[in-house]
Amino acid sequence: MAGRGRGVAAFTFNIDALGISRGSMPEARVGPSPLFPSIDFKPVPLKAGEDEDYMLALKQEMRATMQRLPHNIKPQSNKSEVERYTERYLKKSQIEDEDWTPDWSLFPKELMPQTKKPRAKAGTKKKPVKISRKETEDMLSKLDELAKNDDRNPEKSDDETEKKPGNEEEEEVEAEEYDEEDIEEENDYIDSYFDNGEDFAADSDDNMDGEATY
Amino acid sequence: MTAQEVRLCGLLLHEHFGEVVEKVGTHLLRSGAQNLRTIIHETGLSVDLVKKSLMVLVQHGACLFSSGRKGPGSPTEYRSGCDRILRILRYPRYIYTAKTLYGDTGELVVEELLQRGHMTMSGTVKTVADRLTQNMEEGRSMDYSEVSSAFSKLVETHFLQRCPKLAGAGTADSTTSAIPPTPESFPDCYKVPHMTLVGRGKRQLAAEDGEDQRNAKRQKMDSEVDEGIYWQVNFERFHLHFRDQAIISAVANKLDQTSSEIVRTMLRMSEVTTSPAATCTKPLSANEIFRSLPASYNIPRPILDQYLTLLVDDPMEFVGKAGESGGGMYVVNLHRALANLARATLESVVQERFGSRSARIFRLLLRKRHLEQKQVEDFAMIPAKEAKDMLYTLLSQNLVQLQEIPKTPDYAPSRTFYLYTVNQLPTARMLLQNCYKTVANLIERRLFESKESKRLLEKSQRIEAILASLQASGAEPEQLTEVEEMITAPEKQQLDALKLHINKLDSAENQVDETIFLLESYVNSTATSTV
């Protein structure tokens, strides 16, 4: 307070020791720094050559391919009622093996999807007796398999060997059911892997073949 | 797991795997190890989607799972690391390297494995053969044996490795250690299974699409000999290759072609004997080097000795002398070479951003460690006012640090020495984070540009699709031109400009990744050694 009257900007230390004088202070900031400040030195141009062009092409192709693979998971989108004419042509460029059959031995047990489809068909009972529910599920899944059975040799699967003993009974039963379906349809389309009414389910593709022309 | 890394990983996941996987992935990156229920609850996605995303992440090695912390009975925990996801930036470089080393076949093998995460050998061979057959002329097809031999060569040179068998995958008694086993800990990590794949690639004809698919499915029914053996790309081996390439090109730039050939020979000879984290290669005698030089380089023995002496005396210290037996024992100092390359990168960054005089000050401080303001002005031969300005600019950008040395315990400014210094390692880390931020910004700008012209892009895509189908069904040229004219000339110009911008941004991403690789290798090498 004593120094207030005379020299307002009086430093508490000897300014010469730092090598700066009062006149060489930078201006006080009036606001945030600009978003795109002008730079004194322009950046060096990119390297351009055969290698770089090739890698660029590789990168763009890889991006396009990975977006079409089944690994690319799209959120649930409302399917438009009427399919636009040109989308039919775009769909033809999709990769054929739409679904992906992972090897379950590499993944933890809990990531296997539970079979919801038979449960949905089992009935609208709120609290069904567990035993009878299992029975109806068994029946329905067997009927499903019989319906879709088109004399393919079942492939040996090593899913059954991996069983966590700590699992609940129900989970085990459902997992077995799943395995049987897996054996049945060791092709691209596993119905229980995806929810009903999804784009990638096998049904929509089958329907496409029989569709009439516009 | 810095904020910049997480942001970049999120963008990469979004581009390659979709939004759902991005959400789950970034959540895992931010929150560490979590079990399934917590992930579902905190991301708010449906159970199915979360499960699928986790499977995709595990398939590509981005996420590891292990039994829970509370013991074998608790639910499995998933954790994810930034490193693996950041490798996605480098995929084009890996594929290109495979192409230069093993031709088109090797390139396609590596590309398939990178796209799918991990695959069996038979699956890869079949897919690659089919793809190669697609591009060949009518009537010719690719034999499986060629593809198998390319695959085996890649495995022999350790570019591909088997996926580690995860013990905790299905069994309840996973009493193994908490750290998941590395692929190297398995003895037959690089052993190719004995199987003879007989067959040729199938060409996919457009008319018989449906039948071909059914045939392909029937083929899969045959028993697979290598069921359960999955292969993945060994990124570390590719990184060693890139590192060697960087050293060789640095020597070529600084000295001449012959010295770079000598260094290349030395590195090639010690490929198998050097461990990845070694500070320097095993000592090689000058006699061995002389014998292993490529036949095209007919330099006489005394000239080779002179070159080696030159390399040893060079201030870059790429090559060091380790003894006198056998005509002189020479080593390549790997860690020191990386440190020097990183230092050169830092210096060039300062030079390009602030000018050559600031770069001079920066190099001075790197050399002399600690200097006072006055000394900087004197040594750099720059007038005081400008030197001050430049120093303060560098200081504000955090490239230069201030070190206080007090004369008295009360740190009075008039009685304290203020010394300027540059610490190479923290500065390198800071620049590495800047690089991550740069790539993230480039990706965002590219997405912004494509979103702006989304309507135009979609229109051009549709027209291309219509054109393709018309051509396939054999239309007349008038119809084709009519369809092509649906895009007006200014629209075409806009499209071309857009393409140019996107190509530039993509190419920039690739090239920033080269700097990222150098800085990352340097930072990782200092983690193990004290150089």
XYZ file of C-alpha atoms in Angstrom:
745
model
C 0.000 0.000 0.000
C 2.878 2.335 0.642
C 4.115 2.023 -2.876
C 0.686 2.567 -4.367
C 0.822 6.286 -4.729
C 4.124 6.648 -6.493
C 5.103 3.677 -8.633
C 2.230 1.329 -9.194
C 4.253 -1.065 -11.294
C 7.124 -1.578 -8.894
C 8.620 -5.043 -8.828
C 9.630 -6.611 -5.590
C 12.945 -7.767 -6.952
C 15.758 -6.356 -8.962
C 14.525 -6.726 -12.518
C 17.981 -6.417 -14.080
C 19.075 -9.753 -12.732
C 16.716 -11.519 -15.126
C 18.012 -9.548 -18.038
C 14.686 -7.978 -18.966
C 13.713 -4.320 -18.778
C 10.340 -2.851 -18.157
C 9.893 -1.900 -21.764
C 10.340 -5.371 -23.147
C 7.304 -6.939 -21.487
C 4.886 -8.570 -23.870
C 1.425 -7.019 -24.124
C -1.219 -8.174 -21.721
C -3.657 -10.725 -23.102
C -7.076 -9.343 -23.994
C -8.806 -12.674 -24.462
C -8.291 -16.289 -25.425
C -5.717 -16.935 -28.132
C -7.174 -17.156 -31.646
C -8.305 -20.566 -32.822
C -6.245 -20.534 -36.016
C -3.334 -18.171 -35.379
C -1.301 -17.052 -38.338
C 1.998 -18.869 -38.393
C 5.295 -17.378 -39.492
C 6.667 -20.463 -41.157
C 4.588 -22.477 -43.569
C 4.613 -26.234 -42.982
C 6.764 -28.480 -45.110
C 4.830 -30.091 -47.998
C 3.935 -33.757 -47.750
C 6.183 -36.391 -49.216
C 4.788 -37.478 -52.544
C 5.995 -40.535 -54.314
C 5.024 -44.011 -55.429
C 5.277 -45.472 -51.964
C 3.100 -42.823 -50.434
C 0.490 -43.125 -53.176
C 0.375 -46.869 -52.765
C -0.012 -46.629 -49.021
C -2.730 -44.043 -49.475
C -4.639 -46.384 -51.756
C -4.127 -49.236 -49.290
C -5.447 -47.125 -46.461
C -8.576 -46.068 -48.265
C -9.301 -49.592 -49.463
C -8.802 -51.009 -46.019
C -11.170 -48.476 -44.550
C -13.826 -49.283 -47.112
C -13.382 -53.028 -46.646
C -13.500 -52.931 -42.890
C -16.687 -50.966 -42.997
C -18.321 -53.720 -44.986
C -17.119 -56.635 -42.882
C -19.410 -58.149 -40.293
C -17.047 -56.877 -37.614
C -18.474 -53.452 -38.231
C -21.441 -53.345 -35.948
C -24.129 -50.901 -36.862
C -26.612 -49.672 -34.318
C -30.213 -50.645 -34.836
C -31.505 -48.614 -37.703
C -35.050 -48.404 -38.854
C -35.383 -50.214 -42.109
C -37.090 -47.951 -44.593
C -40.424 -49.212 -45.739
C -39.819 -49.034 -49.437
C -36.376 -50.002 -50.598
C -34.936 -47.379 -52.875
C -34.092 -48.587 -56.335
C -30.442 -47.761 -56.170
C -29.918 -49.356 -52.801
C -30.466 -52.651 -54.478
C -27.342 -52.040 -56.543
C -25.378 -50.879 -53.550
C -26.300 -53.979 -51.614
C -24.848 -56.193 -54.307
C -21.423 -54.906 -53.452
C -21.690 -56.072 -49.871
C -19.451 -58.867 -48.795
C -21.204 -62.200 -49.116
C -20.296 -63.781 -45.800
C -22.384 -61.375 -43.817
C -22.286 -63.286 -40.602
C -19.240 -64.255 -38.713
C -18.875 -67.470 -36.839
C -16.365 -67.017 -34.103
C -14.535 -69.857 -32.486
C -16.058 -69.944 -29.048
C -13.043 -71.538 -27.436
C -11.231 -68.243 -27.623
C -13.887 -66.178 -25.948
C -15.221 -66.194 -22.419
C -18.408 -68.122 -21.899
C -20.556 -65.194 -21.023
C -20.194 -63.554 -24.400
C -22.163 -66.271 -26.097
C -25.581 -64.963 -26.921
C -28.454 -66.611 -25.163
C -31.112 -68.170 -27.330
C -33.967 -65.800 -27.071
C -35.957 -66.940 -30.044
C -37.517 -70.073 -28.576
C -38.226 -68.189 -25.404
C -40.189 -65.578 -27.297
C -42.237 -68.239 -28.965
C -42.709 -70.236 -25.802
C -45.672 -68.262 -24.662
C -46.770 -65.180 -22.877
C -46.901 -66.685 -19.412
C -45.391 -64.301 -16.954
C -43.927 -66.792 -14.512
C -43.954 -70.133 -16.152
C -42.877 -73.237 -14.353
C -39.266 -73.714 -15.186
C -39.494 -77.341 -16.108
C -42.349 -77.014 -18.510
C -40.721 -73.953 -20.058
C -37.596 -75.900 -20.711
C -39.617 -78.633 -22.292
C -41.442 -76.300 -24.622
C -38.170 -74.671 -25.512
C -36.659 -78.034 -26.278
C -39.618 -78.946 -28.406
C -39.606 -75.693 -30.294
C -35.902 -75.710 -30.924
C -36.064 -79.304 -32.132
C -38.874 -78.339 -34.477
C -36.835 -75.422 -35.718
C -33.879 -77.632 -36.407
C -35.954 -80.209 -38.192
C -37.534 -77.534 -40.316
C -34.212 -76.128 -41.411
C -32.438 -79.429 -41.732
C -31.311 -79.841 -45.354
C -29.078 -82.881 -45.223
C -25.784 -81.380 -44.425
C -23.197 -83.330 -42.570
C -22.793 -81.929 -39.129
C -19.359 -80.548 -38.604
C -17.431 -81.586 -35.582
C -17.490 -78.774 -33.143
C -15.321 -78.351 -30.140
C -17.706 -76.085 -28.322
C -19.118 -78.857 -26.211
C -15.773 -79.572 -24.643
C -15.544 -76.135 -23.085
C -18.010 -75.960 -20.258
C -17.698 -73.917 -17.161
C -18.848 -76.135 -14.316
C -19.906 -73.172 -12.322
C -22.628 -72.269 -14.805
C -26.285 -72.475 -13.960
C -28.201 -75.397 -15.317
C -30.402 -73.308 -17.502
C -27.522 -71.587 -19.099
C -25.955 -74.902 -19.804
C -29.073 -76.211 -21.454
C -29.394 -73.169 -23.583
C -25.758 -73.270 -24.476
C -26.179 -76.875 -25.580
C -29.150 -75.945 -27.648
C -27.106 -73.275 -29.192
C -24.356 -75.743 -29.957
C -26.794 -78.026 -31.695
C -28.036 -75.233 -33.820
C -24.462 -74.363 -34.482
C -23.775 -77.883 -35.710
C -26.829 -77.797 -37.883
C -26.071 -74.626 -39.637
C -22.323 -74.479 -39.945
C -22.806 -72.089 -42.776
C -23.119 -68.382 -42.764
C -26.498 -67.921 -41.177
C -26.985 -68.522 -37.513
C -30.425 -67.353 -36.589
C -29.929 -67.145 -32.878
C -26.819 -65.010 -33.127
C -28.752 -61.927 -34.051
C -32.065 -60.654 -32.866
C -35.098 -61.134 -34.999
C -35.893 -58.721 -37.720
C -32.316 -57.599 -38.144
C -30.821 -56.707 -41.459
C -28.193 -59.363 -41.474
C -30.369 -62.303 -40.544
C -30.527 -65.063 -43.098
C -34.194 -64.607 -43.875
C -33.993 -61.288 -45.610
C -31.405 -62.552 -48.039
C -33.456 -65.604 -48.876
C -36.451 -63.463 -49.536
C -34.511 -61.275 -51.903
C -34.097 -64.064 -54.419
C -37.767 -64.617 -54.768
C -38.644 -60.954 -54.931
C -40.477 -59.774 -57.980
C -38.925 -57.058 -60.123
C -40.216 -53.578 -59.681
C -3.823 -43.452 -21.435
C -3.852 -39.772 -22.074
C -6.857 -37.850 -23.257
C -5.375 -37.406 -26.716
C -4.713 -41.118 -27.071
C -8.229 -42.001 -26.012
C -9.703 -39.502 -28.446
C -7.629 -40.865 -31.304
C -8.487 -44.457 -30.412
C -12.139 -43.546 -30.368
C -11.934 -42.064 -33.852
C -10.046 -45.072 -35.206
C -12.523 -47.512 -33.697
C -15.402 -45.539 -35.125
C -13.948 -45.570 -38.602
C -13.136 -49.227 -38.703
C -15.621 -50.929 -36.434
C -18.611 -48.635 -36.120
C -20.096 -46.498 -33.387
C -21.172 -49.257 -31.100
C -17.683 -50.699 -30.790
C -16.344 -47.193 -30.389
C -18.577 -46.552 -27.411
C -17.650 -49.768 -25.696
C -13.968 -49.374 -26.541
C -13.600 -45.825 -25.279
C -15.478 -46.723 -22.146
C -13.058 -49.561 -21.469
C -10.069 -47.352 -22.200
C -11.207 -44.705 -19.764
C -12.312 -46.940 -16.951
C -9.763 -49.722 -16.853
C -10.716 -53.308 -16.176
C -14.428 -53.949 -15.876
C -16.808 -56.839 -15.993
C -19.655 -57.297 -18.379
C -22.474 -56.071 -16.185
C -20.750 -52.792 -15.400
C -20.038 -52.115 -19.029
C -23.638 -52.734 -19.991
C -24.858 -50.537 -17.219
C -22.522 -47.637 -17.835
C -22.662 -47.479 -21.608
C -26.418 -47.894 -21.697
C -26.320 -50.135 -24.747
C -28.244 -53.343 -25.101
C -26.732 -56.572 -23.869
C -26.460 -58.031 -27.336
C -24.616 -55.080 -28.790
C -22.173 -54.940 -25.915
C -21.453 -58.637 -26.240
C -20.889 -58.369 -29.948
C -18.603 -55.355 -29.545
C -16.546 -57.109 -26.918
C -16.175 -60.087 -29.198
C -14.994 -57.889 -32.042
C -12.471 -56.211 -29.753
C -11.179 -59.520 -28.423
C -10.986 -60.946 -31.930
C -8.717 -58.140 -32.981
C -6.621 -58.294 -29.854
C -7.662 -54.862 -28.651
C -9.203 -56.218 -25.491
C -8.005 -58.867 -23.075
C -10.074 -60.739 -20.613
C -9.106 -62.470 -17.426
C -10.837 -63.852 -14.427
C -11.920 -61.287 -11.924
C -9.920 -59.758 -9.161
C -11.753 -61.469 -6.364
C -10.703 -64.919 -7.365
C -11.629 -67.621 -9.842
C -15.332 -67.413 -9.184
C -15.874 -63.773 -9.971
C -16.991 -62.628 -13.402
C -14.423 -62.126 -16.114
C -12.938 -58.697 -16.478
C -12.136 -56.995 -19.718
C -9.406 -54.477 -20.175
C -8.239 -52.647 -23.182
C -5.037 -50.875 -24.095
C -4.382 -47.903 -26.334
C -1.328 -49.382 -28.026
C -3.069 -52.059 -29.986
C -5.736 -49.730 -31.269
C -3.194 -47.115 -32.299
C -1.546 -49.731 -34.493
C -4.516 -49.447 -36.836
C -2.880 -46.265 -38.100
C 0.073 -48.283 -39.242
C -1.762 -51.028 -41.140
C -0.958 -49.611 -44.610
C 2.716 -49.555 -43.733
C 2.665 -53.176 -42.602
C 0.926 -54.299 -45.756
C 3.301 -52.337 -47.948
C 6.324 -53.812 -46.186
C 4.951 -57.307 -46.683
C 4.524 -56.490 -50.360
C 8.109 -55.335 -50.763
C 9.445 -58.391 -48.959
C 7.162 -61.180 -50.146
C 5.292 -59.907 -53.168
C 1.583 -59.737 -53.787
C 0.856 -63.021 -52.052
C 2.492 -61.924 -48.833
C 0.728 -58.604 -49.059
C -2.692 -60.210 -49.303
C -1.964 -62.646 -46.486
C -1.022 -59.846 -44.134
C -3.986 -57.761 -45.276
C -6.440 -60.581 -44.575
C -5.006 -61.206 -41.154
C -5.105 -57.538 -40.267
C -8.710 -57.238 -41.358
C -9.925 -60.322 -39.548
C -7.869 -60.165 -36.389
C -6.828 -63.750 -36.334
C -7.508 -66.652 -38.662
C -6.462 -70.225 -39.241
C -3.848 -70.925 -41.840
C -6.199 -72.884 -44.081
C -8.794 -70.130 -43.980
C -6.255 -67.510 -44.900
C -4.793 -69.562 -47.718
C -8.182 -70.201 -49.268
C -9.319 -66.590 -49.062
C -6.072 -65.242 -50.458
C -6.052 -67.757 -53.305
C -9.592 -66.765 -54.205
C -8.706 -63.100 -54.200
C -5.638 -63.622 -56.327
C -7.613 -65.729 -58.764
C -10.142 -62.921 -59.107
C -7.483 -60.629 -60.447
C -5.861 -63.085 -62.795
C -6.884 -63.628 -66.393
C -9.538 -66.050 -67.424
C -8.594 -69.659 -67.138
C -5.745 -69.233 -64.684
C -6.060 -69.714 -60.993
C -3.793 -69.540 -58.013
C -2.522 -72.716 -56.491
C -2.855 -73.164 -52.753
C 0.729 -74.333 -52.444
C 2.110 -70.981 -53.552
C 0.079 -69.185 -50.966
C 1.048 -71.724 -48.323
C 4.713 -71.242 -49.058
C 4.374 -67.474 -48.768
C 2.579 -68.001 -45.464
C 5.323 -70.293 -44.192
C 7.989 -67.810 -45.174
C 6.220 -65.108 -43.222
C 6.083 -67.372 -40.196
C 9.725 -68.371 -40.488
C 10.857 -64.773 -40.393
C 8.536 -64.240 -37.425
C 6.261 -61.749 -39.106
C 3.312 -63.920 -38.190
C 2.817 -65.760 -34.946
C 0.300 -68.036 -33.337
C -2.274 -66.560 -31.071
C -1.671 -67.481 -27.465
C -4.037 -70.076 -26.067
C -5.948 -68.313 -23.367
C -6.204 -70.609 -20.406
C -9.001 -68.761 -18.745
C -11.326 -68.879 -21.703
C -13.594 -71.725 -20.743
C -12.348 -73.438 -17.642
C -13.232 -72.392 -14.163
C -9.936 -73.263 -12.568
C -7.899 -70.562 -14.185
C -5.264 -70.353 -11.535
C -2.727 -68.988 -13.961
C -1.077 -65.681 -13.336
C -2.976 -62.454 -13.627
C -0.978 -61.353 -16.655
C -2.185 -63.015 -19.830
C 0.572 -65.045 -21.473
C 2.436 -63.442 -24.322
C 2.601 -65.295 -27.598
C 6.339 -65.707 -27.151
C 5.918 -67.801 -24.049
C 4.627 -70.697 -26.095
C 7.323 -72.960 -27.505
C 5.678 -73.603 -30.849
C 4.790 -70.022 -31.450
C 6.336 -70.037 -34.880
C 5.712 -73.593 -35.950
C 3.689 -74.095 -39.083
C 1.305 -77.037 -38.782
C 1.945 -79.957 -41.094
C -0.765 -79.982 -43.611
C -0.956 -80.102 -47.326
C -3.630 -77.905 -48.743
C -4.532 -79.174 -52.141
C -6.589 -77.053 -54.399
C -6.745 -73.963 -56.444
C -8.423 -70.631 -55.944
C -12.015 -70.346 -56.965
C -13.053 -67.575 -59.226
C -16.295 -65.942 -58.280
C -18.379 -65.606 -61.416
C -21.164 -63.107 -61.218
C -23.843 -65.306 -62.750
C -23.293 -68.266 -60.529
C -23.014 -66.435 -57.286
C -25.442 -68.570 -55.415
C -23.968 -71.867 -56.551
C -20.444 -70.824 -55.824
C -21.408 -69.929 -52.314
C -22.932 -73.294 -51.759
C -19.833 -74.972 -53.114
C -17.682 -72.890 -50.850
C -19.801 -73.898 -47.905
C -19.477 -77.536 -48.775
C -15.734 -77.208 -48.861
C -15.734 -75.989 -45.336
C -17.319 -79.217 -44.285
C -14.091 -81.102 -44.853
C -12.265 -81.690 -41.655
C -9.826 -78.960 -40.861
C -6.468 -80.230 -39.773
C -5.502 -77.030 -38.092
C -8.653 -76.354 -36.198
C -7.968 -74.131 -33.273
C -4.584 -72.825 -34.375
C -4.965 -69.158 -35.051
C -2.407 -66.817 -36.479
C -1.968 -63.143 -35.942
C 0.405 -60.501 -37.210
C 3.493 -59.973 -35.096
C 3.670 -56.226 -34.851
C 6.909 -56.170 -32.879
C 8.780 -57.847 -35.690
C 7.497 -55.285 -38.174
C 8.605 -52.552 -35.798
C 12.094 -53.986 -35.641
C 12.153 -53.986 -39.418
C 11.038 -50.354 -39.553
C 13.642 -49.409 -36.992
C 16.375 -51.043 -39.044
C 15.127 -49.256 -42.127
C 15.219 -45.923 -40.328
C 18.800 -46.490 -39.196
C 19.936 -47.535 -42.655
C 18.355 -44.553 -44.361
C 19.817 -42.204 -41.754
C 23.285 -43.567 -42.449
C 22.690 -43.260 -46.178
C 21.664 -39.627 -45.778
C 24.531 -38.688 -43.554
C 27.375 -40.661 -45.142
C 26.939 -42.533 -48.392
C 25.367 -45.538 -49.997
C 28.237 -47.907 -49.268
C 28.225 -47.224 -45.546
C 24.503 -47.799 -45.462
C 25.027 -51.147 -47.189
C 27.579 -52.079 -44.568
C 25.161 -51.195 -41.781
C 22.405 -53.101 -43.570
C 24.619 -56.165 -43.728
C 25.445 -55.902 -40.055
C 21.781 -55.602 -39.121
C 20.810 -58.485 -41.345
C 23.405 -60.723 -39.808
C 22.208 -59.963 -36.323
C 18.482 -60.236 -37.034
C 18.059 -63.571 -35.336
C 20.621 -63.151 -32.584
C 19.412 -59.839 -31.223
C 16.536 -59.703 -28.817
C 13.936 -56.997 -29.464
C 14.832 -54.967 -26.412
C 18.587 -55.184 -26.817
C 20.669 -52.038 -26.507
C 23.025 -53.074 -29.267
C 23.555 -55.985 -31.597
C 25.934 -58.811 -30.882
C 29.516 -57.951 -31.799
C 30.430 -58.852 -35.346
C 33.984 -59.141 -36.533
C 35.151 -57.253 -39.577
C 36.010 -60.562 -41.259
C 32.423 -61.759 -40.979
C 31.097 -58.489 -42.300
C 33.478 -58.671 -45.228
C 32.312 -62.170 -46.086
C 28.612 -61.308 -45.812
C 28.617 -58.195 -47.917
C 26.346 -58.530 -50.946
C 28.142 -59.711 -54.064
C 27.465 -56.499 -55.956
C 29.605 -54.495 -53.557
C 33.156 -55.381 -54.470
C 34.997 -53.216 -52.036
C 38.456 -54.366 -51.014
C 39.174 -55.216 -47.407
C 41.140 -52.078 -46.415
C 38.372 -49.864 -47.786
C 35.880 -51.730 -45.644
C 38.059 -51.113 -42.607
C 38.183 -47.430 -43.428
C 34.430 -47.282 -43.753
C 33.999 -48.985 -40.414
C 36.378 -46.558 -38.743
C 34.448 -43.698 -40.294
C 31.189 -45.087 -38.969
C 32.643 -45.488 -35.493
C 34.016 -41.966 -35.417
C 30.816 -40.386 -36.617
C 29.154 -38.271 -33.906
C 25.862 -40.014 -34.532
C 27.359 -43.120 -32.920
C 25.430 -45.636 -34.954
C 28.262 -48.128 -34.926
C 30.595 -48.771 -32.037
C 33.754 -50.748 -31.655
C 33.612 -53.499 -29.074
C 36.974 -55.150 -29.367
C 39.957 -55.883 -31.528
C 39.711 -59.596 -32.248
C 38.910 -60.801 -35.745
C 39.978 -57.559 -37.341
C 37.830 -55.470 -35.026
C 34.517 -56.268 -33.373
C 31.722 -53.876 -34.269
C 28.241 -53.418 -32.888
C 25.291 -51.325 -33.990
C 24.138 -49.192 -31.085
C 20.407 -49.528 -31.444
C 19.199 -47.484 -28.521
C 21.643 -44.728 -29.113
C 20.667 -44.633 -32.774
C 17.013 -44.308 -31.774
C 17.851 -41.531 -29.349
C 19.754 -39.675 -32.036
C 16.961 -40.097 -34.530
C 14.468 -38.770 -31.984
C 16.747 -35.840 -31.251
C 16.974 -35.051 -34.961
C 13.175 -35.151 -35.119
C 12.880 -32.696 -32.234
C 15.402 -30.353 -33.802
C 13.642 -30.392 -37.125
C 10.300 -29.703 -35.448
C 11.751 -26.618 -33.780
C 13.347 -25.545 -37.016
C 10.173 -25.812 -39.037
C 8.019 -24.086 -36.465
C 10.262 -21.334 -35.197
C 13.006 -20.815 -37.745
C 16.621 -21.796 -37.985
C 17.894 -19.418 -35.314
C 15.582 -20.821 -32.695
C 16.707 -24.237 -33.865
C 20.283 -23.146 -33.261
C 19.437 -22.171 -29.702
C 17.624 -25.467 -29.216
C 20.567 -27.522 -30.475
C 22.900 -25.492 -28.301
C 20.856 -26.232 -25.217
C 20.688 -29.926 -26.107
C 24.437 -30.012 -26.335
C 25.429 -27.855 -23.416
C 22.630 -28.927 -21.081
C 22.324 -25.852 -18.836
C 23.004 -22.298 -19.919
C 22.232 -18.888 -18.600
C 20.522 -16.265 -20.695
C 23.751 -14.372 -21.312
C 25.614 -17.509 -22.304
C 22.903 -18.462 -24.768
C 23.261 -15.133 -26.495
C 27.018 -15.475 -26.660
C 27.235 -19.055 -27.865
C 24.460 -18.766 -30.404
C 25.821 -15.492 -31.770
C 22.389 -13.944 -31.861
C 21.699 -10.379 -30.673
C 20.383 -10.211 -27.139
C 16.901 -8.922 -27.837
C 16.100 -11.553 -30.442
C 17.651 -14.326 -28.417
C 15.455 -13.329 -25.477
C 12.386 -13.336 -27.658
C 13.115 -16.727 -29.118
C 13.939 -18.224 -25.770
C 10.688 -17.029 -24.299
C 8.717 -18.335 -27.254
C 10.320 -21.738 -26.841
C 9.684 -21.562 -23.117
C 6.025 -20.765 -23.604
C 5.702 -23.743 -25.930
C 7.312 -25.897 -23.258
C 10.157 -27.006 -25.459
C 12.694 -25.418 -23.135
C 12.583 -25.515 -19.363
C 13.838 -23.134 -16.735
C 15.923 -24.439 -13.885
C 16.382 -22.322 -10.782
C 19.520 -22.607 -8.729
C 19.274 -20.502 -5.597
C 22.189 -18.890 -3.916
C 20.244 -18.304 -0.749
C 17.667 -20.530 0.873
C 14.883 -18.007 0.356
C 14.913 -18.258 -3.455
C 15.123 -14.504 -3.849
C 14.979 -13.757 -7.569
C 17.894 -11.349 -7.486
C 20.084 -13.972 -5.931
C 19.082 -16.989 -8.021
C 20.586 -18.434 -11.151
C 18.084 -19.127 -13.885
C 19.336 -21.695 -16.303
C 17.668 -22.816 -19.507
C 17.697 -26.483 -20.298
C 16.183 -29.039 -22.631
C 15.226 -32.503 -21.400
C 15.064 -34.778 -24.374
C 12.777 -37.500 -23.038
C 9.920 -35.353 -21.647
C 10.053 -33.171 -24.748
C 9.805 -36.266 -26.928
C 6.795 -37.451 -24.963
C 5.137 -34.095 -25.325
C 5.695 -34.100 -29.063
C 4.329 -37.614 -29.251
C 1.105 -36.445 -27.636
C 1.046 -33.570 -30.091
C 1.319 -36.074 -32.912
C -1.638 -38.026 -31.578
C -3.618 -34.830 -31.385
C -2.563 -33.968 -34.934
C -3.770 -37.269 -36.328
C -7.049 -36.961 -34.432
C -7.535 -33.480 -35.867
C -6.762 -34.726 -39.375
C -9.328 -37.491 -39.053
C -11.949 -35.107 -37.741
C -11.318 -32.656 -40.541
C -11.625 -35.443 -43.090
C -14.920 -36.580 -41.589
C -16.123 -32.986 -41.590
C -15.249 -32.543 -45.248
C -17.028 -35.724 -46.273
C -20.051 -34.815 -44.193
C -20.287 -31.429 -45.864
C -20.448 -32.987 -49.288
C -22.374 -36.048 -48.175
C -25.208 -35.494 -50.599
C -22.845 -35.113 -53.512
C -20.857 -38.184 -52.541
C -23.969 -40.294 -52.251
C -25.163 -39.137 -55.639
C -21.871 -40.040 -57.257
C -21.866 -43.421 -55.543
C -25.336 -44.216 -56.793
C -24.439 -43.201 -60.307
C -21.357 -45.382 -60.200
C -23.404 -48.306 -59.000
C -25.933 -47.819 -61.782
C -23.142 -47.516 -64.332
C -21.513 -50.683 -63.109
C -24.687 -52.681 -63.310
C -25.493 -51.274 -66.731
C -22.095 -52.224 -68.012
C -22.354 -55.679 -66.569
C -25.656 -56.222 -68.340
C -24.260 -54.862 -71.582
C -25.815 -51.491 -72.291
C -25.199 -49.204 -75.240
C -22.759 -46.332 -74.998
C -25.552 -43.743 -75.257
C -27.153 -45.019 -72.117
C -23.824 -44.863 -70.343
C -23.131 -41.304 -71.382
C -26.646 -40.336 -70.410
C -26.103 -41.677 -66.944
C -22.700 -40.030 -66.692
C -24.189 -36.685 -67.588
C -26.334 -36.824 -64.512
C -23.401 -35.285 -62.706
C -23.015 -31.671 -63.816
C -19.627 -30.075 -64.470
C -19.461 -27.868 -61.357
C -20.441 -30.857 -59.302
C -17.619 -32.768 -60.889
C -15.243 -30.003 -59.961
C -16.473 -30.049 -56.428
C -16.014 -33.776 -56.290
C -12.474 -33.532 -57.587
C -11.571 -30.875 -55.060
C -13.081 -32.983 -52.317
C -11.124 -35.998 -53.435
C -7.933 -33.988 -53.442
C -8.516 -32.752 -49.901
C -9.362 -36.179 -48.573
C -6.308 -37.700 -50.220
C -4.095 -35.049 -48.724
C -5.517 -35.558 -45.259
C -5.154 -39.323 -45.507
C -1.603 -39.061 -46.760
C -0.791 -36.672 -43.925
C -2.090 -39.212 -41.425
C 0.219 -41.842 -42.864
C 3.209 -39.575 -42.652
C 2.554 -38.318 -39.146
C 2.450 -41.978 -38.212
C 6.088 -42.310 -39.269
C 7.047 -39.657 -36.744
C 4.859 -41.347 -34.167
C 6.706 -44.585 -34.773
C 10.114 -42.978 -34.228
C 9.122 -41.170 -31.069
C 7.318 -44.192 -29.665
C 10.308 -46.443 -30.278
C 12.553 -43.956 -28.585
C 10.297 -43.597 -25.553
C 9.897 -47.358 -25.260
C 13.599 -47.968 -25.571
C 14.360 -45.645 -22.690
C 11.919 -47.552 -20.533
C 14.217 -50.543 -20.580
C 17.640 -48.948 -20.682
C 19.251 -45.945 -19.118
C 20.884 -44.518 -22.226
